[in-house]
Short mmCIF file of C-alpha atoms in Angstrom, two decimals:
data_model
loop_
_atom_site.label_atom_id
_atom_site.label_comp_id
_atom_site.label_asym_id
_atom_site.label_seq_id
_atom_site.Cartn_x
_atom_site.Cartn_y
_atom_site.Cartn_z
CA MET A 787 -80.76 117.73 -141.20
CA GLU A 788 -81.95 120.36 -143.61
CA LYS A 789 -81.44 119.51 -147.22
CA LYS A 790 -82.07 121.73 -150.21
CA VAL A 791 -85.05 121.45 -152.72
CA TYR A 792 -84.56 121.80 -156.45
CA SER A 793 -86.81 122.92 -159.20
CA THR A 794 -86.78 120.27 -162.22
CA SER A 795 -84.12 122.38 -163.84
CA GLY A 796 -81.85 122.21 -161.10
CA LYS A 797 -82.33 125.55 -159.44
CA GLU A 798 -82.19 125.83 -155.72
CA LEU A 799 -85.74 126.99 -154.24
CA ARG A 800 -85.88 126.59 -150.96
CA THR A 801 -84.57 124.56 -147.52
CA ILE A 802 -86.86 121.80 -145.63
CA THR A 803 -86.08 119.92 -142.57
CA LEU A 804 -85.62 116.15 -142.74
CA ASP A 805 -86.84 113.96 -139.79
CA ASP A 806 -83.87 112.56 -138.00
CA LYS A 807 -85.93 109.57 -137.04
CA VAL A 808 -85.63 108.53 -140.93
CA PHE A 809 -82.84 110.59 -142.41
CA GLY A 810 -80.73 111.15 -138.79
CA LEU A 811 -79.69 107.52 -138.05
CA PRO A 812 -76.56 106.26 -137.45
CA VAL A 813 -75.71 103.38 -140.59
CA ASN A 814 -76.36 99.72 -139.21
CA ASP A 815 -74.31 97.44 -141.07
CA ASP A 816 -75.59 94.01 -139.66
CA VAL A 817 -79.59 94.97 -140.86
CA ILE A 818 -78.61 96.25 -143.94
CA TYR A 819 -77.17 92.66 -145.08
CA TYR A 820 -80.03 91.08 -143.44
CA ALA A 821 -82.13 92.94 -145.40
CA ILE A 822 -80.35 92.69 -149.10
CA THR A 823 -79.82 89.04 -148.05
CA ASN A 824 -83.22 88.32 -147.23
CA GLU A 825 -84.83 90.10 -150.75
CA LEU A 826 -82.51 88.23 -152.72
CA ALA A 827 -83.17 84.72 -151.61
CA ASN A 828 -86.77 85.67 -152.06
CA LYS A 829 -86.52 86.17 -155.99
CA ARG A 830 -84.78 83.29 -156.28
CA VAL A 831 -87.03 80.85 -158.64
CA GLY A 832 -85.37 77.73 -157.25
CA THR A 833 -86.19 75.36 -160.11
CA ALA A 834 -82.53 73.96 -160.70
CA CYS A 835 -83.29 70.07 -160.67
CA THR A 836 -80.81 67.12 -161.62
CA LYS A 837 -81.39 63.18 -162.20
CA THR A 838 -80.74 60.99 -159.58
CA ARG A 839 -79.69 57.36 -160.81
CA ALA A 840 -83.02 56.35 -160.08
CA GLU A 841 -84.45 59.20 -162.41
CA VAL A 842 -81.89 58.69 -164.64
CA HIS A 843 -83.64 56.91 -167.99
CA GLY A 844 -81.36 53.39 -168.96
CA SER A 845 -81.10 49.76 -168.43
CA ASN A 846 -80.72 48.23 -164.89
CA ALA A 847 -79.02 45.36 -166.09
CA LYS A 848 -75.28 44.56 -164.73
CA PRO A 849 -73.00 45.29 -167.60
CA TYR A 850 -70.69 42.76 -167.35
CA ASN A 851 -69.84 39.45 -164.92
CA GLN A 852 -68.94 41.02 -160.88
CA LYS A 853 -65.77 38.90 -161.57
CA GLY A 854 -62.74 37.58 -163.69
CA THR A 855 -62.96 40.75 -166.03
CA GLY A 856 -59.84 42.47 -164.41
CA ASN A 857 -62.38 45.53 -164.23
CA ALA A 858 -64.27 47.54 -160.73
CA ARG A 859 -67.52 45.67 -159.90
CA ARG A 860 -70.45 47.64 -161.67
CA GLY A 861 -74.18 47.48 -160.97
CA ASP A 862 -76.00 49.59 -163.63
CA LYS A 863 -75.34 52.03 -166.23
CA LYS A 864 -76.96 54.32 -164.09
CA SER A 865 -74.42 54.54 -161.19
CA PRO A 866 -73.18 58.68 -160.83
CA ILE A 867 -69.70 56.89 -161.39
CA THR A 868 -70.56 56.63 -165.09
CA VAL A 869 -70.90 59.29 -168.00
CA GLY A 870 -74.69 59.73 -168.57
CA GLY A 871 -75.32 58.28 -164.89
CA GLY A 872 -77.29 60.01 -161.95
CA THR A 873 -76.01 63.12 -160.11
CA ILE A 874 -75.00 62.77 -156.37
CA PHE A 875 -76.55 65.57 -154.04
CA GLY A 876 -77.61 67.43 -156.75
CA PRO A 877 -80.08 70.41 -156.55
CA LYS A 878 -83.80 69.70 -156.48
CA PRO A 879 -86.56 72.12 -157.06
CA ARG A 880 -86.77 74.40 -153.73
CA ASP A 881 -88.18 77.23 -152.14
CA PHE A 882 -85.45 79.46 -150.76
CA SER A 883 -87.78 82.49 -149.63
CA TYR A 884 -87.97 83.15 -145.58
CA SER A 885 -89.15 86.32 -143.55
CA ILE A 886 -87.46 88.77 -141.24
CA PRO A 887 -89.24 90.99 -138.77
CA LYS A 888 -90.60 93.93 -140.09
CA LYS A 889 -89.04 96.23 -137.48
CA GLU A 890 -85.90 94.67 -138.68
CA LYS A 891 -86.59 95.58 -142.89
CA ARG A 892 -88.13 98.99 -141.78
CA LEU A 893 -84.62 99.70 -139.50
CA ALA A 894 -82.63 98.75 -142.77
CA LEU A 895 -84.58 101.07 -144.88
CA LYS A 896 -84.10 104.22 -142.68
CA THR A 897 -80.43 103.32 -142.08
CA ILE A 898 -79.89 103.01 -146.00
CA LEU A 899 -81.91 106.59 -146.40
CA SER A 900 -79.82 108.22 -143.53
CA SER A 901 -76.67 106.93 -144.84
CA HIS A 902 -77.42 108.60 -148.53
CA ALA A 903 -78.69 111.80 -147.02
CA GLN A 904 -75.68 112.41 -144.96
CA GLY A 905 -73.04 111.32 -147.48
CA ASP A 906 -75.03 113.95 -149.97
CA ARG A 907 -76.15 111.28 -152.35
CA LEU A 908 -79.81 112.30 -151.18
CA THR A 909 -81.39 115.12 -153.90
CA ILE A 910 -84.78 116.65 -152.98
CA VAL A 911 -86.73 117.71 -156.17
CA GLU A 912 -89.82 119.21 -156.48
CA ASP A 913 -92.68 117.60 -157.18
CA PHE A 914 -93.05 116.72 -161.10
CA THR A 915 -95.17 114.73 -163.30
CA VAL A 916 -94.33 113.77 -166.89
CA GLU A 917 -98.02 114.00 -168.56
CA SER A 918 -96.49 112.74 -171.87
CA GLY A 919 -95.28 109.61 -170.58
CA LYS A 920 -92.23 110.00 -173.21
CA THR A 921 -88.53 109.00 -172.12
CA LYS A 922 -86.87 112.11 -173.55
CA ASP A 923 -88.89 114.34 -171.28
CA LEU A 924 -87.70 112.38 -168.14
CA VAL A 925 -84.20 112.45 -169.52
CA ALA A 926 -84.45 116.10 -169.43
CA ILE A 927 -85.28 116.27 -166.10
CA LEU A 928 -82.85 113.79 -164.56
CA LYS A 929 -79.48 115.13 -166.69
CA ASN A 930 -79.69 117.78 -164.13
CA PHE A 931 -79.47 115.57 -161.17
CA ALA A 932 -77.63 112.67 -162.34
CA LYS A 933 -75.09 111.54 -164.80
CA ASP A 934 -74.67 107.94 -166.29
CA GLU A 935 -74.92 106.45 -163.11
CA ARG A 936 -77.03 103.80 -161.09
CA THR A 937 -80.30 106.04 -159.94
CA VAL A 938 -83.37 105.41 -157.77
CA LEU A 939 -86.29 107.93 -158.07
CA ILE A 940 -88.62 107.54 -155.14
CA LEU A 941 -92.10 108.79 -156.26
CA LYS A 942 -94.94 109.65 -153.81
CA ASP A 943 -97.55 107.45 -155.60
CA ASP A 944 -98.15 105.28 -158.16
CA ASP A 945 -97.44 107.97 -160.87
CA ALA A 946 -98.49 105.91 -164.18
CA LYS A 947 -96.72 108.61 -166.44
CA VAL A 948 -93.33 108.57 -164.80
CA LYS A 949 -93.33 105.17 -164.39
CA GLN A 950 -94.31 104.83 -168.49
CA ALA A 951 -91.76 107.47 -169.01
CA ALA A 952 -88.66 105.42 -166.88
CA ARG A 953 -88.83 102.07 -168.11
CA ASN A 954 -86.58 102.56 -170.74
CA ILE A 955 -84.02 104.58 -168.91
CA LYS A 956 -80.55 102.63 -168.39
CA ASN A 957 -79.80 102.35 -164.50
CA LEU A 958 -82.84 103.79 -163.05
CA THR A 959 -85.27 102.45 -160.90
CA PHE A 960 -88.18 103.76 -159.68
CA LEU A 961 -89.71 102.91 -156.20
CA SER A 962 -92.88 104.40 -154.65
CA TYR A 963 -92.07 105.59 -150.49
CA ASN A 964 -94.43 102.91 -149.01
CA ARG A 965 -92.47 100.20 -151.56
CA LEU A 966 -88.91 100.51 -151.16
CA ASN A 967 -86.62 97.60 -151.65
CA ALA A 968 -83.19 97.89 -149.64
CA HIS A 969 -81.45 96.35 -152.46
CA ASP A 970 -81.85 99.25 -155.21
CA LEU A 971 -81.88 101.78 -152.28
CA PHE A 972 -78.55 100.49 -151.06
CA TYR A 973 -76.94 100.09 -154.48
CA GLY A 974 -78.24 103.58 -155.65
CA ARG A 975 -75.00 105.79 -156.65
CA LYS A 976 -77.65 108.73 -157.09
CA ILE A 977 -81.34 108.95 -154.95
CA ILE A 978 -83.56 111.27 -156.53
CA ALA A 979 -86.93 111.90 -154.21
CA LEU A 980 -89.68 114.22 -154.82
CA GLU A 981 -90.57 116.80 -151.95
CA SER A 982 -93.72 114.86 -151.05
CA ALA A 983 -92.15 111.62 -151.05
CA VAL A 984 -89.74 113.05 -148.48
CA LYS A 985 -92.57 113.98 -146.29
CA ASN A 986 -94.32 110.71 -146.58
CA LEU A 987 -91.33 108.80 -146.04
CA SER A 988 -90.98 110.82 -142.67
CA ASP A 989 -94.73 110.01 -141.74
CA PHE A 990 -94.34 105.88 -142.78
CA TYR A 991 -91.00 105.41 -141.23
CA ALA A 992 -90.80 107.99 -138.28
CA ASP A 993 -91.58 105.69 -136.02
CA ASP A 994 -91.66 101.52 -135.56
CA LYS A 995 -95.27 100.78 -135.90
CA GLU A 996 -96.19 99.17 -139.56
CA ALA A 997 -97.91 101.52 -141.62
CA LYS A 998 -101.06 101.27 -142.76
#
């Protein structure tokens, strides 16, 4: 597959060939679903906590006699059926995280990249940085490729200046080529990748062996 490379001003510069092992795969909805579900589960804090009748503060005394009152029998005020009583089967702190096979996660990322490349959501831009670290300078570049939509910028490395400039831009997520995540990548309406990042992606995801 061939894709055009653009300058930061939006002008066409040249054409490069994308690796079909990364950008030419058929879409696999199942692995995408599993990868996104896994990422969302791993982000859950799991701190929700409710008190059982054993943990609720209150008296253990029987509120009234068992018989002779005409009311239903009642053990104590901490019963779950009373106001202010304990909770039955309520949530407790727990760890929601789990792992999926690395090959499955890598396949999900490759099939998402392939989907964007084949659907013309992927735009390749020549390598650039933002020396000033100012948001307005990065906005001036991005406006040539994306409007007010959810955008993902794939970097060739951990460029601190670009990240500094991108922090305050609404609907923009920046990812390094070797630290992609399926959720942001899948829901990105526009994917902007630096030219070197595309080459790095091809090297990093071209085979099923785990990159070092």
